[in-house]
Coordinates of C-alpha atoms in Angstrom, one line a residue:
Chain A
M1 CA 42.4 30.3 19.9
R2 CA 44.6 28.3 17.5
E3 CA 44.8 24.7 18.2
E4 CA 48.2 23.1 18.0
R5 CA 48.8 21.7 14.6
P6 CA 48.8 18.0 14.3
E7 CA 51.9 16.3 12.9
D8 CA 52.1 16.7 9.1
P9 CA 50.6 13.7 7.4
T10 CA 53.2 11.2 6.2
P11 CA 54.0 11.5 2.5
E12 CA 52.4 8.1 1.9
D13 CA 48.8 9.0 2.8
P14 CA 46.9 5.8 2.5
V15 CA 44.6 5.3 -0.4
V16 CA 41.0 5.2 0.8
I17 CA 38.4 2.9 -0.9
T18 CA 34.7 3.6 -0.2
P19 CA 32.1 1.1 -1.4
C20 CA 29.0 3.1 -2.4
P21 CA 25.7 1.3 -1.7
N22 CA 24.3 0.0 -5.0
G23 CA 27.1 1.8 -6.9
P24 CA 30.8 2.0 -7.6
L25 CA 33.9 1.8 -5.4
L26 CA 35.2 5.3 -4.8
V27 CA 39.0 5.4 -4.7
R28 CA 40.8 8.4 -3.2
G29 CA 44.5 8.9 -3.2
D30 CA 47.6 8.4 -5.2
V31 CA 46.8 5.2 -7.1
M32 CA 47.9 3.6 -10.4
I33 CA 45.5 1.3 -12.3
A34 CA 46.6 -1.5 -14.5
P35 CA 43.9 -2.0 -17.1
E36 CA 44.3 -5.8 -16.9
P37 CA 46.7 -8.2 -15.2
G38 CA 50.2 -7.7 -16.6
A39 CA 49.4 -4.4 -18.2
E40 CA 51.4 -1.2 -17.5
P41 CA 49.9 0.7 -14.6
Q42 CA 48.6 4.1 -15.5
K43 CA 47.8 7.2 -13.5
P44 CA 44.1 8.0 -13.6
P45 CA 43.2 11.5 -14.8
R46 CA 41.5 12.6 -11.6
R47 CA 42.1 12.5 -7.9
V48 CA 39.0 10.4 -7.1
V49 CA 38.0 7.6 -9.4
A50 CA 34.9 5.4 -9.3
L51 CA 35.5 1.8 -10.2
C52 CA 32.6 -0.2 -11.7
R53 CA 31.1 -3.0 -9.6
C54 CA 28.1 -3.9 -11.8
N55 CA 30.0 -5.0 -14.9
M56 CA 27.8 -2.9 -17.1
S57 CA 30.1 0.1 -17.6
S58 CA 31.1 1.1 -21.1
I59 CA 34.3 2.6 -19.7
A60 CA 35.3 -0.2 -17.4
P61 CA 37.2 -0.4 -15.0
F62 CA 35.6 3.1 -14.4
C63 CA 32.0 3.6 -13.5
D64 CA 29.7 5.3 -16.1
G65 CA 26.5 5.3 -14.1
S66 CA 25.1 2.2 -15.8
H67 CA 24.5 0.4 -12.5
K68 CA 21.3 2.6 -12.3
L69 CA 20.0 1.2 -15.5
A70 CA 20.8 -2.3 -14.4
N71 CA 19.1 -1.7 -11.0
F72 CA 22.3 -3.1 -9.5
R73 CA 22.0 -3.8 -5.8
T74 CA 25.0 -4.4 -3.4
R75 CA 24.8 -6.2 -0.1
P76 CA 25.7 -4.2 3.0
P77 CA 29.3 -4.7 4.1
R78 CA 29.5 -7.9 6.1
Y79 CA 33.1 -7.8 7.1
N80 CA 33.7 -5.5 10.0
I81 CA 36.4 -3.2 8.5
G82 CA 35.8 -0.5 11.0
S83 CA 36.6 -2.4 14.2
P84 CA 38.3 0.1 16.6
R85 CA 42.1 -0.1 16.5
E86 CA 44.0 -0.8 19.7
D87 CA 45.5 2.7 19.7
A88 CA 42.3 4.6 18.8
D89 CA 41.7 5.6 22.4
E90 CA 43.6 8.8 22.4
S91 CA 41.5 11.3 24.3
D92 CA 44.4 13.7 24.8
Chain B
M1 CA 45.5 27.6 -24.3
T2 CA 43.8 30.8 -25.4
T3 CA 41.5 32.6 -23.0
T4 CA 37.9 32.8 -24.0
P5 CA 37.2 36.1 -25.8
V6 CA 34.8 38.7 -24.4
R7 CA 31.4 39.8 -25.7
T8 CA 31.3 43.6 -26.2
A9 CA 27.8 44.3 -27.6
A10 CA 24.9 44.8 -25.3
P11 CA 22.1 42.2 -25.7
V12 CA 18.8 43.1 -27.3
A13 CA 16.0 44.0 -24.8
R14 CA 13.0 41.7 -24.6
G15 CA 10.4 44.0 -22.9
P16 CA 10.0 47.0 -20.7
V17 CA 12.1 45.8 -17.8
S18 CA 15.2 44.8 -19.8
T19 CA 14.8 47.9 -21.9
A20 CA 15.0 50.1 -18.7
L21 CA 17.7 47.9 -17.2
L22 CA 19.9 48.1 -20.3
S23 CA 19.5 51.8 -20.5
V24 CA 20.8 52.0 -16.9
L25 CA 23.6 49.5 -17.5
T26 CA 24.8 51.1 -20.8
G27 CA 24.0 54.7 -19.9
P28 CA 26.1 57.3 -18.2
E29 CA 28.1 56.1 -15.1
D30 CA 26.2 58.7 -13.0
T31 CA 22.8 57.2 -13.6
P32 CA 20.0 59.8 -13.8
E33 CA 17.3 59.4 -11.1
A34 CA 14.7 59.2 -13.9
A35 CA 16.4 56.1 -15.3
Y36 CA 16.2 54.3 -12.0
R37 CA 12.6 55.4 -11.5
E38 CA 11.7 54.1 -14.9
L39 CA 13.3 50.7 -14.1
A40 CA 11.7 50.5 -10.7
S41 CA 8.2 51.1 -12.0
A42 CA 8.7 48.7 -14.9
V43 CA 9.8 46.0 -12.4
E44 CA 6.9 46.6 -10.1
N45 CA 4.5 46.4 -12.9
A46 CA 6.1 43.3 -14.4
V47 CA 6.1 41.2 -11.2
E48 CA 2.4 42.0 -10.7
T49 CA 1.3 41.2 -14.2
T50 CA 3.6 38.3 -15.4
Q51 CA 1.8 35.1 -15.8
D52 CA 4.8 32.8 -15.7
V53 CA 8.1 34.1 -14.5
L54 CA 10.0 31.1 -15.7
A55 CA 8.9 31.6 -19.2
D56 CA 9.0 35.4 -19.1
E57 CA 11.6 36.5 -21.7
D58 CA 11.9 40.0 -20.3
L59 CA 12.3 39.0 -16.6
Q60 CA 14.6 36.1 -17.2
L61 CA 16.9 38.3 -19.4
S62 CA 16.8 41.0 -16.7
L63 CA 17.7 38.6 -13.9
F64 CA 20.5 37.1 -16.1
L65 CA 22.0 40.6 -16.7
L66 CA 21.8 41.5 -13.0
Y67 CA 23.6 38.3 -12.1
L68 CA 26.1 38.8 -14.9
L69 CA 27.3 41.9 -12.9
H70 CA 28.7 39.4 -10.3
Y71 CA 30.2 36.9 -12.8
G72 CA 31.4 39.2 -15.5
P73 CA 32.8 40.0 -17.9
A74 CA 30.1 42.4 -19.1
E75 CA 32.0 44.9 -21.3
F76 CA 28.8 46.7 -22.4
V77 CA 28.2 47.8 -18.8
T78 CA 29.4 51.3 -18.0
G79 CA 30.8 52.0 -14.5
N80 CA 31.0 49.9 -11.5
R81 CA 27.6 48.3 -11.0
E82 CA 28.1 45.1 -9.1
W83 CA 27.0 46.6 -5.7
D84 CA 24.8 49.4 -7.0
P85 CA 22.1 49.6 -4.2
E86 CA 19.3 50.4 -6.6
L87 CA 20.1 47.5 -8.9
L88 CA 20.4 45.2 -5.9
R89 CA 17.0 46.4 -4.7
I90 CA 15.5 45.7 -8.2
R91 CA 17.1 42.3 -8.2
A92 CA 15.6 41.4 -4.8
V93 CA 12.1 42.3 -6.2
L94 CA 12.6 40.0 -9.2
E95 CA 14.1 37.3 -7.1
A96 CA 11.2 37.3 -4.6
R97 CA 8.8 36.7 -7.5
F98 CA 11.1 34.1 -9.1
E99 CA 11.6 32.2 -5.8
S100 CA 8.0 32.2 -4.8
E101 CA 7.0 30.8 -8.2
L102 CA 9.6 28.1 -7.9
R103 CA 8.4 27.2 -4.4
E104 CA 4.9 26.9 -5.7
R105 CA 5.6 24.9 -8.8
V106 CA 8.5 22.6 -8.1
P107 CA 7.1 19.2 -7.0
M108 CA 8.5 18.0 -3.7
P109 CA 8.7 14.4 -2.7
D110 CA 6.1 13.0 -0.4
P111 CA 6.8 11.8 2.2
M112 CA 9.8 14.0 3.0
P113 CA 13.0 12.3 4.2
Q114 CA 13.7 12.8 7.9
D115 CA 17.4 12.8 8.1
G116 CA 20.6 12.8 5.9
T117 CA 20.5 9.1 5.3
E118 CA 16.9 9.1 4.1
L119 CA 17.7 12.2 2.0
V120 CA 20.4 10.3 0.1
D121 CA 17.8 7.6 -0.8
T122 CA 15.3 10.3 -1.8
M123 CA 17.9 12.0 -4.0
F124 CA 18.5 8.8 -5.9
A125 CA 14.8 8.2 -6.2
I126 CA 13.9 11.6 -7.6
T127 CA 16.9 11.6 -10.0
G128 CA 16.0 8.2 -11.2
G129 CA 14.4 9.7 -14.4
A130 CA 18.0 10.0 -15.7
E131 CA 17.7 6.3 -16.4
K132 CA 15.5 7.3 -19.4
P133 CA 16.8 10.7 -20.4
T134 CA 14.3 11.8 -23.1
L135 CA 16.3 14.6 -24.6
A136 CA 19.6 12.7 -24.7
T137 CA 18.2 9.5 -26.2
W138 CA 16.2 11.5 -28.7
L139 CA 19.3 13.4 -29.8
A140 CA 21.3 10.2 -30.1
R141 CA 18.6 8.8 -32.4
H142 CA 18.0 12.0 -34.5
P143 CA 21.2 13.9 -34.6
S144 CA 21.6 16.6 -37.2
E145 CA 24.0 19.4 -37.7
E146 CA 21.3 22.0 -37.1
I147 CA 19.9 20.4 -33.9
L148 CA 23.3 19.8 -32.3
R149 CA 24.3 23.4 -33.2
E150 CA 21.2 24.6 -31.3
F151 CA 21.9 22.2 -28.4
L152 CA 25.4 23.6 -28.0
I153 CA 24.1 27.1 -28.1
H154 CA 21.6 26.5 -25.3
R155 CA 24.2 24.8 -23.2
S156 CA 26.8 27.5 -23.9
I157 CA 25.1 30.0 -21.6
Y158 CA 25.9 27.9 -18.5
T159 CA 28.6 25.6 -19.6
L160 CA 31.1 28.3 -20.7
R161 CA 30.9 29.2 -16.9
E162 CA 30.5 25.6 -15.8
A163 CA 30.7 25.1 -12.0
D164 CA 30.9 28.8 -11.3
P165 CA 27.4 29.3 -9.8
H166 CA 28.0 26.4 -7.3
S167 CA 31.3 27.8 -6.3
W168 CA 29.5 30.7 -4.5
G169 CA 28.4 28.0 -2.1
I170 CA 31.9 26.9 -1.0
A171 CA 32.4 29.8 1.5
R172 CA 28.9 29.1 3.0
L173 CA 29.4 25.5 3.9
R174 CA 31.4 23.8 6.6
G175 CA 32.9 20.4 7.4
R176 CA 32.2 17.4 5.3
A177 CA 29.8 19.2 2.9
K178 CA 32.4 21.9 2.2
A179 CA 35.1 19.4 1.6
A180 CA 32.8 17.4 -0.8
L181 CA 31.9 20.6 -2.7
V182 CA 35.6 21.5 -3.1
E183 CA 36.5 18.0 -4.2
I184 CA 33.9 18.2 -7.0
Q185 CA 34.7 21.7 -8.0
S186 CA 38.4 21.0 -8.1
D187 CA 37.7 18.3 -10.7
E188 CA 35.4 20.7 -12.6
Y189 CA 38.2 23.2 -12.7
G190 CA 40.7 20.7 -14.1
G191 CA 42.4 19.7 -10.8
G192 CA 45.1 22.3 -11.3
R193 CA 45.5 21.8 -15.1
P194 CA 44.0 24.7 -17.1
D195 CA 43.5 22.6 -20.3
R196 CA 41.2 20.3 -18.3
V197 CA 38.9 23.0 -16.9
H198 CA 35.5 21.7 -18.0
A199 CA 34.4 25.1 -19.3
T200 CA 37.6 25.2 -21.4
I201 CA 36.9 21.7 -22.8
F202 CA 33.4 22.8 -23.7
A203 CA 34.8 25.9 -25.4
Q204 CA 36.9 23.5 -27.5
S205 CA 33.8 21.5 -28.4
M206 CA 32.1 24.7 -29.6
R207 CA 35.0 25.7 -31.7
G208 CA 35.3 22.1 -33.1
F209 CA 31.7 22.4 -34.2
G210 CA 32.3 25.8 -35.8
L211 CA 30.7 27.9 -33.1
D212 CA 31.9 31.0 -31.4
D213 CA 33.1 30.3 -27.8
T214 CA 32.9 33.9 -26.6
L215 CA 31.0 34.0 -23.3
D216 CA 27.4 35.0 -23.9
H217 CA 27.9 35.3 -27.7
Y218 CA 24.6 33.6 -28.3
L219 CA 22.7 35.3 -25.5
D220 CA 20.2 36.9 -27.9
L221 CA 19.3 33.6 -29.3
V222 CA 18.4 31.6 -26.2
P223 CA 14.9 31.7 -24.8
A224 CA 13.6 32.1 -21.3
P225 CA 13.8 28.5 -20.2
T226 CA 17.6 28.4 -20.9
L227 CA 18.1 31.6 -19.0
A228 CA 16.0 30.4 -16.2
S229 CA 18.2 27.3 -15.9
M230 CA 21.2 29.5 -15.3
N231 CA 19.3 32.1 -13.1
V232 CA 18.1 29.4 -10.7
M233 CA 21.7 28.5 -10.0
S234 CA 22.7 32.1 -9.5
L235 CA 19.7 32.7 -7.2
F236 CA 20.7 29.7 -5.0
G237 CA 24.4 30.4 -5.2
L238 CA 24.4 34.1 -4.3
H239 CA 22.3 33.8 -1.1
R240 CA 23.7 32.3 2.0
R241 CA 20.2 31.6 3.1
L242 CA 19.8 29.3 0.1
R243 CA 23.0 27.3 0.6
G244 CA 21.1 24.1 1.1
A245 CA 19.4 24.7 -2.3
I246 CA 22.7 25.3 -4.2
A247 CA 24.1 22.1 -2.7
G248 CA 21.0 20.1 -3.6
H249 CA 21.0 21.7 -7.1
L250 CA 24.6 20.5 -7.8
A251 CA 23.8 17.1 -6.4
A252 CA 20.8 16.6 -8.7
F253 CA 22.8 18.1 -11.7
E254 CA 25.6 15.6 -11.1
M255 CA 23.3 12.7 -10.5
T256 CA 21.6 13.2 -13.9
S257 CA 24.7 13.7 -15.9
S258 CA 26.7 10.6 -16.7
I259 CA 24.1 8.7 -18.6
P260 CA 22.8 11.6 -20.8
N261 CA 26.3 12.6 -21.6
K262 CA 27.0 9.2 -23.0
Y263 CA 24.1 9.7 -25.4
Y264 CA 25.2 13.3 -26.3
G265 CA 28.7 12.0 -27.1
R266 CA 27.1 9.3 -29.3
A267 CA 25.1 11.9 -31.2
F268 CA 28.2 13.9 -32.1
R269 CA 30.1 10.8 -33.1
K270 CA 27.3 9.7 -35.3
L271 CA 27.8 12.8 -37.4
G272 CA 31.5 12.1 -37.6
Y273 CA 32.8 14.6 -35.0
G274 CA 36.1 13.6 -33.4
E275 CA 37.5 13.8 -29.9
D276 CA 38.0 17.6 -30.0
V277 CA 34.2 17.8 -29.9
T278 CA 33.3 14.7 -27.9
W279 CA 35.9 15.0 -25.2
Y280 CA 33.7 17.2 -23.1
Y281 CA 30.9 14.5 -23.1
D282 CA 33.2 11.6 -22.7
E283 CA 34.9 13.4 -19.8
H284 CA 31.5 13.9 -18.1
V285 CA 30.5 10.3 -18.3
E286 CA 33.5 9.4 -16.2
A287 CA 33.7 12.5 -14.0
D288 CA 30.1 12.7 -13.1
A289 CA 29.9 9.0 -12.1
V290 CA 32.3 10.1 -9.4
H291 CA 30.7 13.4 -8.6
E292 CA 27.3 11.8 -8.3
Q293 CA 28.4 9.7 -5.3
I294 CA 30.2 12.5 -3.6
A295 CA 27.4 15.0 -4.3
A296 CA 24.6 12.7 -3.1
R297 CA 26.3 11.4 0.0
D298 CA 29.1 13.7 1.2
L299 CA 27.5 17.0 0.0
A300 CA 23.7 16.7 0.2
G301 CA 23.5 13.9 2.7
A302 CA 26.2 15.3 5.1
L303 CA 24.8 18.8 4.9
A304 CA 21.3 17.6 5.8
Q305 CA 22.9 15.7 8.7
E306 CA 25.0 18.5 10.0
E307 CA 22.4 21.3 9.5
P308 CA 19.0 19.5 9.7
E309 CA 17.2 22.8 9.2
L310 CA 18.6 22.8 5.6
L311 CA 17.2 19.4 4.6
Q312 CA 14.1 20.8 3.1
D313 CA 16.1 23.3 1.0
V314 CA 18.6 20.7 -0.2
L315 CA 15.7 18.8 -1.6
F316 CA 14.1 22.0 -3.0
G317 CA 17.3 22.8 -4.8
A318 CA 17.5 19.3 -6.2
A319 CA 13.9 19.3 -7.3
A320 CA 14.2 22.8 -8.8
C321 CA 17.2 21.7 -10.9
L322 CA 15.2 18.8 -12.3
Y323 CA 12.1 20.9 -12.9
V324 CA 13.8 23.9 -14.5
D325 CA 16.2 21.9 -16.6
G326 CA 13.2 19.7 -17.5
L327 CA 11.4 22.8 -18.9
M328 CA 14.5 23.7 -20.9
G329 CA 14.8 20.1 -22.3
D330 CA 11.0 20.0 -23.0
H331 CA 11.2 23.2 -25.0
M332 CA 14.1 21.9 -27.2
L333 CA 12.4 18.5 -27.7
E334 CA 9.0 20.1 -28.5
C335 CA 10.5 22.4 -31.1
W336 CA 12.8 19.8 -32.7
S337 CA 10.2 17.1 -32.9
N338 CA 7.9 19.6 -34.7
E339 CA 10.8 20.6 -37.0
R340 CA 11.0 24.1 -35.5
S341 CA 14.0 26.0 -34.3
S342 CA 14.3 26.1 -30.5
L343 CA 16.1 29.5 -30.7
R344 CA 14.8 33.0 -30.8
E345 CA 14.8 34.9 -34.0
V346 CA 16.9 38.1 -33.7
E347 CA 16.7 41.3 -35.6
P348 CA 19.2 41.6 -38.4
A349 CA 20.7 44.6 -36.6
A350 CA 21.8 42.3 -33.8
A351 CA 23.1 39.6 -36.2
L352 CA 25.9 37.6 -34.8

């Protein structure tokens, strides 16, 4: 049986940022990146980018895997981003 | 962009199995029973007597040629052989020997992780050797025209088809793992832009270095460990049963890529090569730092979570990638540090 299709997503799908434990921030979605404050924003060459968090990358602001050499350790998220939204209780 | 040209000449046989196989593949379309029988008996004999399947030139070339029927192009093959039942039967005999040797030799972590979350930690632990990539750092210290030429030739066997073996896995996965694999493969295939397909960027590196970018052009020159590296991916990719292993293989591959590629790029730059040659390596430093996270967590980790019975094979695939690619790297390093060529010598008749 086919399920009813959900509403088409809005054209402005939100950008999703995922902090990877001991690694970079993964950024999915239609983003522009300004290399530094005041610089012209540019479109990254891929759909998902990894932003450096350890400050060791040779291609900053992107990740180049150097966090592993630096034995970089992140703290677990302390701010509860994922608290349930008021409208999340939609069982039907 | 030009499309990659096609190899037309059959490769040179390396022993009784590949001799018999090539005579079937290049012989009359209606294969004589005697040719099949000869092949079958050569295979039966070889799987009994080989001491080391991974280093067996004859068997690795034969497996490579049997898998090639599924990838193509293989212009030297007569007729429609992809689903020839006798060739599939022969392949299964070779694969059984190949897989059992891998299962025996590939070191598995101890203790084993118990769930997807633990698996991700284990994956980072076992791929930690990438922090000191021996081959890559050695190349960056001792680059020479001849060594980098050999390096590109070894890599050309897989990289001119980069990502293809893992794509077999897409149809065999579901949910988060499938989405992760597609996300990685989409990037490998240029995200919709033909000039950014990684295999195409690599072909450009080869041309920039003065090499021929025809698929399998250098097949006769590459030794068993290089073929085994490709064959292990085809083995995992072409069997639904081994879908955990192909996912784990890709994850380990991606997780050991960024840092070595930085050194490879450095080696080519040291000799004065420009962006046409180094783009491939620079691209992989950035791309694989992304893929590493997706492959470890959303592909390998999620697959082990969603299909716990596959956890063991995800790790086996990862460990097999490290082991077999390690043999290939060790071979190159051992030859080069003793000032020997890492390639096979070919008969003048088969000159390139």
